[in-house]
């Protein structure tokens, strides 16, 4: 029933390309150190690669019942993923190496502790960090970022399936409180759909009115503005100042609920929208000379639209504008990544709202981590290979964190 890649090393039938992939990533791994976390000294001189983590979800109960063949095998120790393809009766294994690989039985806690926790520490050192979830719809992007089930936790404990966002929030507060630091924190939560920004923290109002309603005088327009320093900001975005982890969980629940409502109203919109949750932390510190210094760190947590939208819906007519606009951000993200990898002079950041918003997170002054999610099922193989290729390419981007 299951077809597995067998030996973890590339099979003799491996294509030449996958062989090259491995060599290249081997170099990158060696240079960046375990998990791609280069030493701060190395950062300044050479910049750091975008860290790419691969996570494969388990088969769902239905898939297991239906005896869905598995075509992905993960070797966490070697940080490799093999995909088995049968073309013209020949078995072809392609192996990809990443900074970290989490197989189907990996736990939320382990992914966080091994890969995300070091990033949260850097945010508290005053770095800007961005974590993307990238992959086909249904492969576990939202599960990885937000987590499954309810966020109700007994006695302040996080549930075992809590994802990256609540765990990061918890860690930030735990560290700041242990340090007795003087700090303030702001969060924003927005959604990008069809090149339009929606504020998931805005006070309640019908977000997607079925009937057109007269323009609400109190409704703040949401627009992307240039700040004149090469960056952008979102005008009219609700910024909530928060004082405890509990408050952020409430805010998150509110935002996620809004996203889910929209999903049912708009026919699975969430597979085509990006959500960006950002935490900005100001920490007051005293230097050795007793001067006050403010450290500012920012963490962006991005749940991207389903990657299948890049390869397919672009070809559909009819709702072409919609499809085109939806794809624009994800497509541009791909082009930006390509331009950065190939060091071509022009990087088309300005071509989409997502890349404008996250400009500093890609090839800029931010530390970036991509969590690519895949399904083990044979029925997803084509998308899985495209995700593996995309994620692998992204490994070669270098950022210069400041
Ligand atoms: P996406 O956001 O990429 O569309 P979801 O996060 O909604 O995908 O995941 C689809 C389904 O698979 C959900 O029911 C989710 O709970 C489940 N799932 C995803 N990843 C895992 C995992 N690593 N372990 C257990 N269940 C998972
Ligand atoms: Mg999702």
CSV table of N, CA, C and O in Angstrom, one decimal, residues 271-365:
chain,number,residue,atom,x,y,z
A,271,UNK,N,-8.4,30.0,1.8
A,271,UNK,CA,-7.4,29.4,1.0
A,271,UNK,C,-6.8,30.4,0.0
A,271,UNK,O,-5.7,30.1,-0.5
A,272,UNK,N,-7.5,31.5,-0.2
A,272,UNK,CA,-6.9,32.5,-1.1
A,272,UNK,C,-6.5,33.8,-0.5
A,272,UNK,O,-6.2,34.8,-1.1
A,273,UNK,N,-6.5,33.8,0.8
A,273,UNK,CA,-6.1,35.0,1.5
A,273,UNK,C,-4.8,34.8,2.3
A,273,UNK,O,-4.6,33.7,2.7
A,274,UNK,N,-4.1,35.9,2.5
A,274,UNK,CA,-2.9,35.8,3.4
A,274,UNK,C,-3.3,36.5,4.7
A,274,UNK,O,-4.0,37.5,4.7
A,275,UNK,N,-2.8,36.0,5.8
A,275,UNK,CA,-3.1,36.7,7.0
A,275,UNK,C,-1.7,37.0,7.7
A,275,UNK,O,-0.7,36.2,7.6
A,276,UNK,N,-1.6,38.2,8.2
A,276,UNK,CA,-0.3,38.7,8.8
A,276,UNK,C,-0.6,39.2,10.2
A,276,UNK,O,-1.3,40.1,10.4
A,277,UNK,N,0.0,38.5,11.1
A,277,UNK,CA,-0.1,38.8,12.5
A,277,UNK,C,1.3,39.4,12.9
A,277,UNK,O,2.3,38.8,12.7
A,278,UNK,N,1.3,40.6,13.5
A,278,UNK,CA,2.6,41.3,13.9
A,278,UNK,C,2.5,41.7,15.3
A,278,UNK,O,1.6,42.3,15.8
A,279,UNK,N,3.7,41.5,16.0
A,279,UNK,CA,3.8,41.9,17.3
A,279,UNK,C,5.1,42.9,17.3
A,279,UNK,O,6.1,42.5,16.8
A,280,UNK,N,4.9,44.1,17.8
A,280,UNK,CA,6.0,45.0,18.0
A,280,UNK,C,6.3,45.2,19.5
A,280,UNK,O,5.4,45.5,20.2
A,281,UNK,N,7.5,45.0,19.9
A,281,UNK,CA,7.9,45.1,21.3
A,281,UNK,C,8.9,46.2,21.5
A,281,UNK,O,9.9,46.2,20.8
A,282,UNK,N,8.6,47.1,22.4
A,282,UNK,CA,9.6,48.1,22.8
A,282,UNK,C,10.1,47.8,24.2
A,282,UNK,O,9.3,47.6,25.1
A,283,UNK,N,11.4,47.6,24.3
A,283,UNK,CA,11.9,47.2,25.6
A,283,UNK,C,12.9,48.3,26.1
A,283,UNK,O,13.8,48.7,25.4
A,284,UNK,N,12.6,48.8,27.3
A,284,UNK,CA,13.5,49.8,27.8
A,284,UNK,C,14.7,49.2,28.6
A,284,UNK,O,14.5,48.3,29.4
A,285,UNK,N,15.9,49.6,28.3
A,285,UNK,CA,17.0,49.0,29.0
A,285,UNK,C,18.0,50.1,29.4
A,285,UNK,O,18.0,51.2,28.8
A,286,UNK,N,18.8,49.8,30.4
A,286,UNK,CA,19.8,50.8,30.8
A,286,UNK,C,21.1,50.3,30.3
A,286,UNK,O,21.5,49.1,30.5
A,287,UNK,N,21.9,51.2,29.7
A,287,UNK,CA,23.2,50.8,29.3
A,287,UNK,C,24.2,50.8,30.5
A,287,UNK,O,23.8,51.2,31.6
A,288,UNK,N,25.4,50.4,30.3
A,288,UNK,CA,26.4,50.4,31.4
A,288,UNK,C,26.6,51.8,32.0
A,288,UNK,O,26.9,52.0,33.1
A,289,UNK,N,26.4,52.8,31.1
A,289,UNK,CA,26.6,54.2,31.5
A,289,UNK,C,25.3,54.7,32.1
A,289,UNK,O,25.1,55.9,32.1
A,290,UNK,N,24.3,53.8,32.4
A,290,UNK,CA,23.0,54.2,32.9
A,290,UNK,C,22.2,55.1,32.0
A,290,UNK,O,21.4,55.9,32.4
A,291,UNK,N,22.5,55.0,30.7
A,291,UNK,CA,21.7,55.7,29.7
A,291,UNK,C,20.5,54.8,29.3
A,291,UNK,O,20.6,53.6,29.2
A,292,UNK,N,19.4,55.4,29.1
A,292,UNK,CA,18.2,54.7,28.7
A,292,UNK,C,18.3,54.3,27.2
A,292,UNK,O,18.7,55.1,26.4
A,293,UNK,N,18.0,53.1,26.9
A,293,UNK,CA,18.0,52.6,25.5
A,293,UNK,C,16.8,51.9,25.2
A,293,UNK,O,16.3,51.1,26.1
A,294,UNK,N,16.2,52.1,24.1
A,294,UNK,CA,15.0,51.3,23.7
A,294,UNK,C,15.3,50.3,22.6
A,294,UNK,O,15.8,50.7,21.6
A,295,UNK,N,15.0,49.1,22.9
A,295,UNK,CA,15.2,48.1,21.9
A,295,UNK,C,13.9,47.8,21.2
A,295,UNK,O,12.9,47.6,22.0
A,296,UNK,N,13.8,47.8,19.9
A,296,UNK,CA,12.5,47.5,19.3
A,296,UNK,C,12.7,46.2,18.4
A,296,UNK,O,13.5,46.1,17.6
A,297,UNK,N,11.8,45.3,18.7
A,297,UNK,CA,11.8,44.0,17.9
A,297,UNK,C,10.4,43.8,17.3
A,297,UNK,O,9.4,44.3,17.9
A,298,UNK,N,10.4,43.2,16.2
A,298,UNK,CA,9.1,43.0,15.5
A,298,UNK,C,9.1,41.5,15.0
A,298,UNK,O,10.0,41.1,14.4
A,299,UNK,N,8.0,40.9,15.3
A,299,UNK,CA,7.8,39.5,14.8
A,299,UNK,C,6.5,39.5,13.9
A,299,UNK,O,5.4,39.9,14.3
A,300,UNK,N,6.7,39.1,12.6
A,300,UNK,CA,5.6,38.9,11.7
A,300,UNK,C,5.3,37.5,11.5
A,300,UNK,O,6.3,36.7,11.2
A,301,UNK,N,4.1,37.1,11.6
A,301,UNK,CA,3.7,35.7,11.5
A,301,UNK,C,2.7,35.6,10.3
A,301,UNK,O,1.6,36.1,10.5
A,302,UNK,N,3.1,35.0,9.2
A,302,UNK,CA,2.3,35.1,8.0
A,302,UNK,C,1.8,33.7,7.5
A,302,UNK,O,2.6,32.8,7.3
A,303,UNK,N,0.5,33.6,7.4
A,303,UNK,CA,-0.2,32.4,6.9
A,303,UNK,C,-0.6,32.7,5.5
A,303,UNK,O,-1.5,33.5,5.2
A,304,UNK,N,0.2,32.2,4.6
A,304,UNK,CA,0.0,32.6,3.1
A,304,UNK,C,-1.2,31.9,2.5
A,304,UNK,O,-1.7,30.8,3.0
A,305,UNK,N,-1.7,32.4,1.4
A,305,UNK,CA,-2.7,31.8,0.6
A,305,UNK,C,-2.2,30.4,0.1
A,305,UNK,O,-1.0,30.2,0.0
A,306,UNK,N,-3.1,29.5,-0.1
A,306,UNK,CA,-2.8,28.2,-0.7
A,306,UNK,C,-1.9,28.3,-1.9
A,306,UNK,O,-2.2,29.0,-2.8
A,307,UNK,N,-0.8,27.6,-1.9
A,307,UNK,CA,0.1,27.8,-3.1
A,307,UNK,C,-0.4,27.2,-4.4
A,307,UNK,O,0.1,27.6,-5.4
A,308,UNK,N,-1.5,26.3,-4.3
A,308,UNK,CA,-2.1,25.8,-5.5
A,308,UNK,C,-2.6,27.0,-6.4
A,308,UNK,O,-2.8,26.9,-7.6
A,309,UNK,N,-2.9,28.1,-5.7
A,309,UNK,CA,-3.4,29.3,-6.4
A,309,UNK,C,-2.4,29.9,-7.4
A,309,UNK,O,-2.8,30.6,-8.3
A,310,UNK,N,-1.1,29.6,-7.2
A,310,UNK,CA,-0.2,30.1,-8.2
A,310,UNK,C,-0.2,29.3,-9.4
A,310,UNK,O,-0.3,29.8,-10.5
A,311,UNK,N,-0.3,28.0,-9.3
A,311,UNK,CA,-0.1,27.2,-10.5
A,311,UNK,C,-1.3,27.1,-11.3
A,311,UNK,O,-1.3,26.9,-12.5
A,312,UNK,N,-2.5,27.1,-10.7
A,312,UNK,CA,-3.7,26.8,-11.4
A,312,UNK,C,-4.6,27.9,-11.8
A,312,UNK,O,-4.9,28.2,-12.9
A,313,UNK,N,-5.1,28.6,-10.7
A,313,UNK,CA,-6.3,29.5,-11.0
A,313,UNK,C,-5.9,30.6,-12.0
A,313,UNK,O,-6.8,31.3,-12.5
A,314,UNK,N,-4.7,30.9,-12.2
A,314,UNK,CA,-4.3,32.0,-13.1
A,314,UNK,C,-4.9,31.7,-14.5
A,314,UNK,O,-5.2,32.6,-15.2
A,315,UNK,N,-5.0,30.4,-14.8
A,315,UNK,CA,-5.5,30.1,-16.1
A,315,UNK,C,-7.0,30.2,-16.3
A,315,UNK,O,-7.5,30.2,-17.4
A,316,UNK,N,-7.7,30.3,-15.2
A,316,UNK,CA,-9.2,30.3,-15.2
A,316,UNK,C,-9.7,31.7,-15.7
A,316,UNK,O,-9.1,32.7,-15.4
A,317,UNK,N,-10.7,31.6,-16.5
A,317,UNK,CA,-11.3,32.9,-17.0
A,317,UNK,C,-12.4,33.3,-16.1
A,317,UNK,O,-12.4,32.9,-14.9
A,318,UNK,N,-13.4,34.0,-16.6
A,318,UNK,CA,-14.6,34.3,-15.8
A,318,UNK,C,-14.2,35.2,-14.7
A,318,UNK,O,-14.0,36.4,-14.8
A,319,UNK,N,-13.9,34.6,-13.5
A,319,UNK,CA,-13.6,35.5,-12.4
A,319,UNK,C,-12.1,35.8,-12.5
A,319,UNK,O,-11.4,35.7,-11.5
A,320,UNK,N,-11.6,36.1,-13.7
A,320,UNK,CA,-10.2,36.2,-13.9
A,320,UNK,C,-9.6,37.3,-13.1
A,320,UNK,O,-8.5,37.2,-12.5
A,321,UNK,N,-10.3,38.4,-13.0
A,321,UNK,CA,-9.7,39.6,-12.3
A,321,UNK,C,-9.5,39.1,-10.8
A,321,UNK,O,-8.4,39.3,-10.3
A,322,UNK,N,-10.5,38.5,-10.3
A,322,UNK,CA,-10.4,38.1,-8.9
A,322,UNK,C,-9.2,37.1,-8.7
A,322,UNK,O,-8.3,37.3,-7.9
A,323,UNK,N,-9.2,36.1,-9.6
A,323,UNK,CA,-8.1,35.1,-9.5
A,323,UNK,C,-6.8,35.8,-9.7
A,323,UNK,O,-5.8,35.5,-9.0
A,324,UNK,N,-6.7,36.7,-10.7
A,324,UNK,CA,-5.5,37.4,-11.0
A,324,UNK,C,-5.0,38.2,-9.8
A,324,UNK,O,-3.8,38.1,-9.4
A,325,UNK,N,-5.9,38.9,-9.2
A,325,UNK,CA,-5.5,39.7,-8.0
A,325,UNK,C,-5.1,38.8,-6.9
A,325,UNK,O,-4.2,39.2,-6.1
A,326,UNK,N,-5.8,37.7,-6.7
A,326,UNK,CA,-5.4,36.8,-5.6
A,326,UNK,C,-4.0,36.3,-5.8
A,326,UNK,O,-3.2,36.2,-4.9
A,327,UNK,N,-3.7,35.9,-7.1
A,327,UNK,CA,-2.4,35.4,-7.4
A,327,UNK,C,-1.3,36.4,-7.3
A,327,UNK,O,-0.2,36.0,-7.2
A,328,UNK,N,-1.7,37.6,-7.5
A,328,UNK,CA,-0.7,38.6,-7.7
A,328,UNK,C,0.3,38.6,-6.6
A,328,UNK,O,1.5,38.6,-6.8
A,329,UNK,N,-0.2,38.6,-5.4
A,329,UNK,CA,0.7,38.6,-4.2
A,329,UNK,C,1.6,37.4,-4.1
A,329,UNK,O,2.8,37.5,-3.9
A,330,UNK,N,1.0,36.2,-4.3
A,330,UNK,CA,1.7,35.0,-4.2
A,330,UNK,C,2.7,34.8,-5.3
A,330,UNK,O,3.9,34.4,-5.1
A,331,UNK,N,2.3,35.2,-6.5
A,331,UNK,CA,3.1,35.2,-7.7
A,331,UNK,C,4.3,36.1,-7.5
A,331,UNK,O,5.5,35.8,-7.8
A,332,UNK,N,4.0,37.3,-7.0
A,332,UNK,CA,5.1,38.3,-6.9
A,332,UNK,C,6.0,37.8,-5.8
A,332,UNK,O,7.3,38.0,-6.0
A,333,UNK,N,5.5,37.2,-4.8
A,333,UNK,CA,6.4,36.7,-3.7
A,333,UNK,C,7.4,35.7,-4.4
A,333,UNK,O,8.6,35.8,-4.1
A,334,UNK,N,6.9,34.8,-5.2
A,334,UNK,CA,7.8,33.9,-6.0
A,334,UNK,C,8.8,34.6,-6.8
A,334,UNK,O,10.0,34.3,-6.8
A,335,UNK,N,8.3,35.7,-7.5
A,335,UNK,CA,9.3,36.4,-8.4
A,335,UNK,C,10.3,37.1,-7.6
A,335,UNK,O,11.5,37.2,-8.0
A,336,UNK,N,9.9,37.7,-6.5
A,336,UNK,CA,10.8,38.4,-5.6
A,336,UNK,C,11.9,37.4,-5.1
A,336,UNK,O,13.1,37.7,-5.1
A,337,UNK,N,11.4,36.2,-4.7
A,337,UNK,CA,12.4,35.2,-4.3
A,337,UNK,C,13.3,34.8,-5.4
A,337,UNK,O,14.6,34.8,-5.2
A,338,UNK,N,12.8,34.6,-6.6
A,338,UNK,CA,13.7,34.3,-7.7
A,338,UNK,C,14.7,35.4,-8.0
A,338,UNK,O,15.9,35.1,-8.2
A,339,UNK,N,14.2,36.6,-8.0
A,339,UNK,CA,15.1,37.7,-8.3
A,339,UNK,C,16.2,37.8,-7.2
A,339,UNK,O,17.4,38.1,-7.5
A,340,UNK,N,15.9,37.5,-6.0
A,340,UNK,CA,16.9,37.6,-4.9
A,340,UNK,C,17.9,36.5,-5.0
A,340,UNK,O,19.1,36.6,-4.8
A,341,UNK,N,17.4,35.3,-5.4
A,341,UNK,CA,18.2,34.1,-5.5
A,341,UNK,C,19.2,34.3,-6.7
A,341,UNK,O,20.4,34.0,-6.6
A,342,UNK,N,18.7,34.9,-7.8
A,342,UNK,CA,19.5,35.1,-8.9
A,342,UNK,C,20.3,36.4,-8.9
A,342,UNK,O,21.0,36.7,-9.9
A,343,UNK,N,20.1,37.2,-7.9
A,343,UNK,CA,20.8,38.4,-7.7
A,343,UNK,C,20.6,39.3,-8.9
A,343,UNK,O,21.5,40.0,-9.4
A,344,UNK,N,19.4,39.2,-9.5
A,344,UNK,CA,19.1,40.2,-10.6
A,344,UNK,C,18.9,41.5,-10.0
A,344,UNK,O,18.4,41.6,-8.9
A,345,UNK,N,19.2,42.5,-10.7
A,345,UNK,CA,19.2,43.9,-10.2
A,345,UNK,C,17.8,44.3,-9.7
A,345,UNK,O,17.6,44.8,-8.6
A,346,UNK,N,16.8,44.0,-10.5
A,346,UNK,CA,15.5,44.5,-10.2
A,346,UNK,C,14.7,43.5,-9.4
A,346,UNK,O,14.5,42.4,-9.9
A,347,UNK,N,14.3,43.8,-8.2
A,347,UNK,CA,13.5,42.9,-7.4
A,347,UNK,C,12.0,43.6,-7.3
A,347,UNK,O,11.9,44.7,-6.9
A,348,UNK,N,11.1,42.8,-7.9
A,348,UNK,CA,9.7,43.5,-8.1
A,348,UNK,C,8.9,43.6,-6.8
A,348,UNK,O,7.7,43.2,-6.8
A,349,UNK,N,9.5,44.1,-5.7
A,349,UNK,CA,8.7,44.3,-4.5
A,349,UNK,C,7.4,45.0,-4.7
A,349,UNK,O,6.4,44.7,-4.1
A,350,UNK,N,7.5,46.0,-5.5
A,350,UNK,CA,6.3,46.9,-5.6
A,350,UNK,C,5.1,46.4,-6.4
A,350,UNK,O,4.1,47.0,-6.4
A,351,UNK,N,5.3,45.2,-6.9
A,351,UNK,CA,4.2,44.6,-7.8
A,351,UNK,C,3.1,44.0,-7.0
A,351,UNK,O,2.1,43.7,-7.6
A,352,UNK,N,3.2,43.9,-5.7
A,352,UNK,CA,2.0,43.4,-5.0
A,352,UNK,C,2.0,43.9,-3.6
A,352,UNK,O,3.0,44.3,-3.0
A,353,UNK,N,0.8,43.9,-3.0
A,353,UNK,CA,0.7,44.4,-1.6
A,353,UNK,C,1.5,43.6,-0.6
A,353,UNK,O,2.1,44.1,0.3
A,354,UNK,N,1.4,42.2,-0.8
A,354,UNK,CA,2.1,41.4,0.1
A,354,UNK,C,3.6,41.7,0.2
A,354,UNK,O,4.2,41.8,1.2
A,355,UNK,N,4.2,41.8,-1.0
A,355,UNK,CA,5.7,42.0,-1.1
A,355,UNK,C,6.0,43.4,-0.6
A,355,UNK,O,7.1,43.7,-0.1
A,356,UNK,N,5.1,44.4,-0.8
A,356,UNK,CA,5.4,45.7,-0.3
A,356,UNK,C,5.3,45.7,1.2
A,356,UNK,O,6.2,46.3,1.9
A,357,UNK,N,4.3,45.0,1.7
A,357,UNK,CA,4.2,44.9,3.2
A,357,UNK,C,5.4,44.2,3.8
A,357,UNK,O,5.8,44.6,4.9
A,358,UNK,N,5.9,43.2,3.1
A,358,UNK,CA,6.9,42.4,3.7
A,358,UNK,C,8.3,42.6,3.1
A,358,UNK,O,9.2,41.9,3.3
A,359,UNK,N,8.4,43.8,2.4
A,359,UNK,CA,9.7,44.1,1.7
A,359,UNK,C,10.9,43.8,2.6
A,359,UNK,O,11.9,43.2,2.2
A,360,UNK,N,10.8,44.4,3.8
A,360,UNK,CA,12.0,44.2,4.7
A,360,UNK,C,12.2,42.8,5.2
A,360,UNK,O,13.3,42.5,5.8
A,361,UNK,N,11.3,42.0,4.9
A,361,UNK,CA,11.4,40.6,5.4
A,361,UNK,C,12.1,39.7,4.3
A,361,UNK,O,12.4,38.5,4.5
A,362,UNK,N,12.2,40.2,3.1
A,362,UNK,CA,12.8,39.5,2.0
A,362,UNK,C,14.0,40.2,1.5
A,362,UNK,O,13.9,41.2,0.8
A,363,UNK,N,15.1,39.7,1.8
A,363,UNK,CA,16.3,40.3,1.3
A,363,UNK,C,16.6,41.6,1.9
A,363,UNK,O,17.5,42.3,1.6
A,364,UNK,N,15.9,41.9,2.9
A,364,UNK,CA,16.1,43.2,3.6
A,364,UNK,C,16.8,43.0,4.9
A,364,UNK,O,17.7,42.2,5.0
A,365,UNK,N,16.3,43.7,5.9
A,365,UNK,CA,17.1,43.7,7.2
A,365,UNK,C,16.4,42.8,8.2
A,365,UNK,O,16.5,43.0,9.4
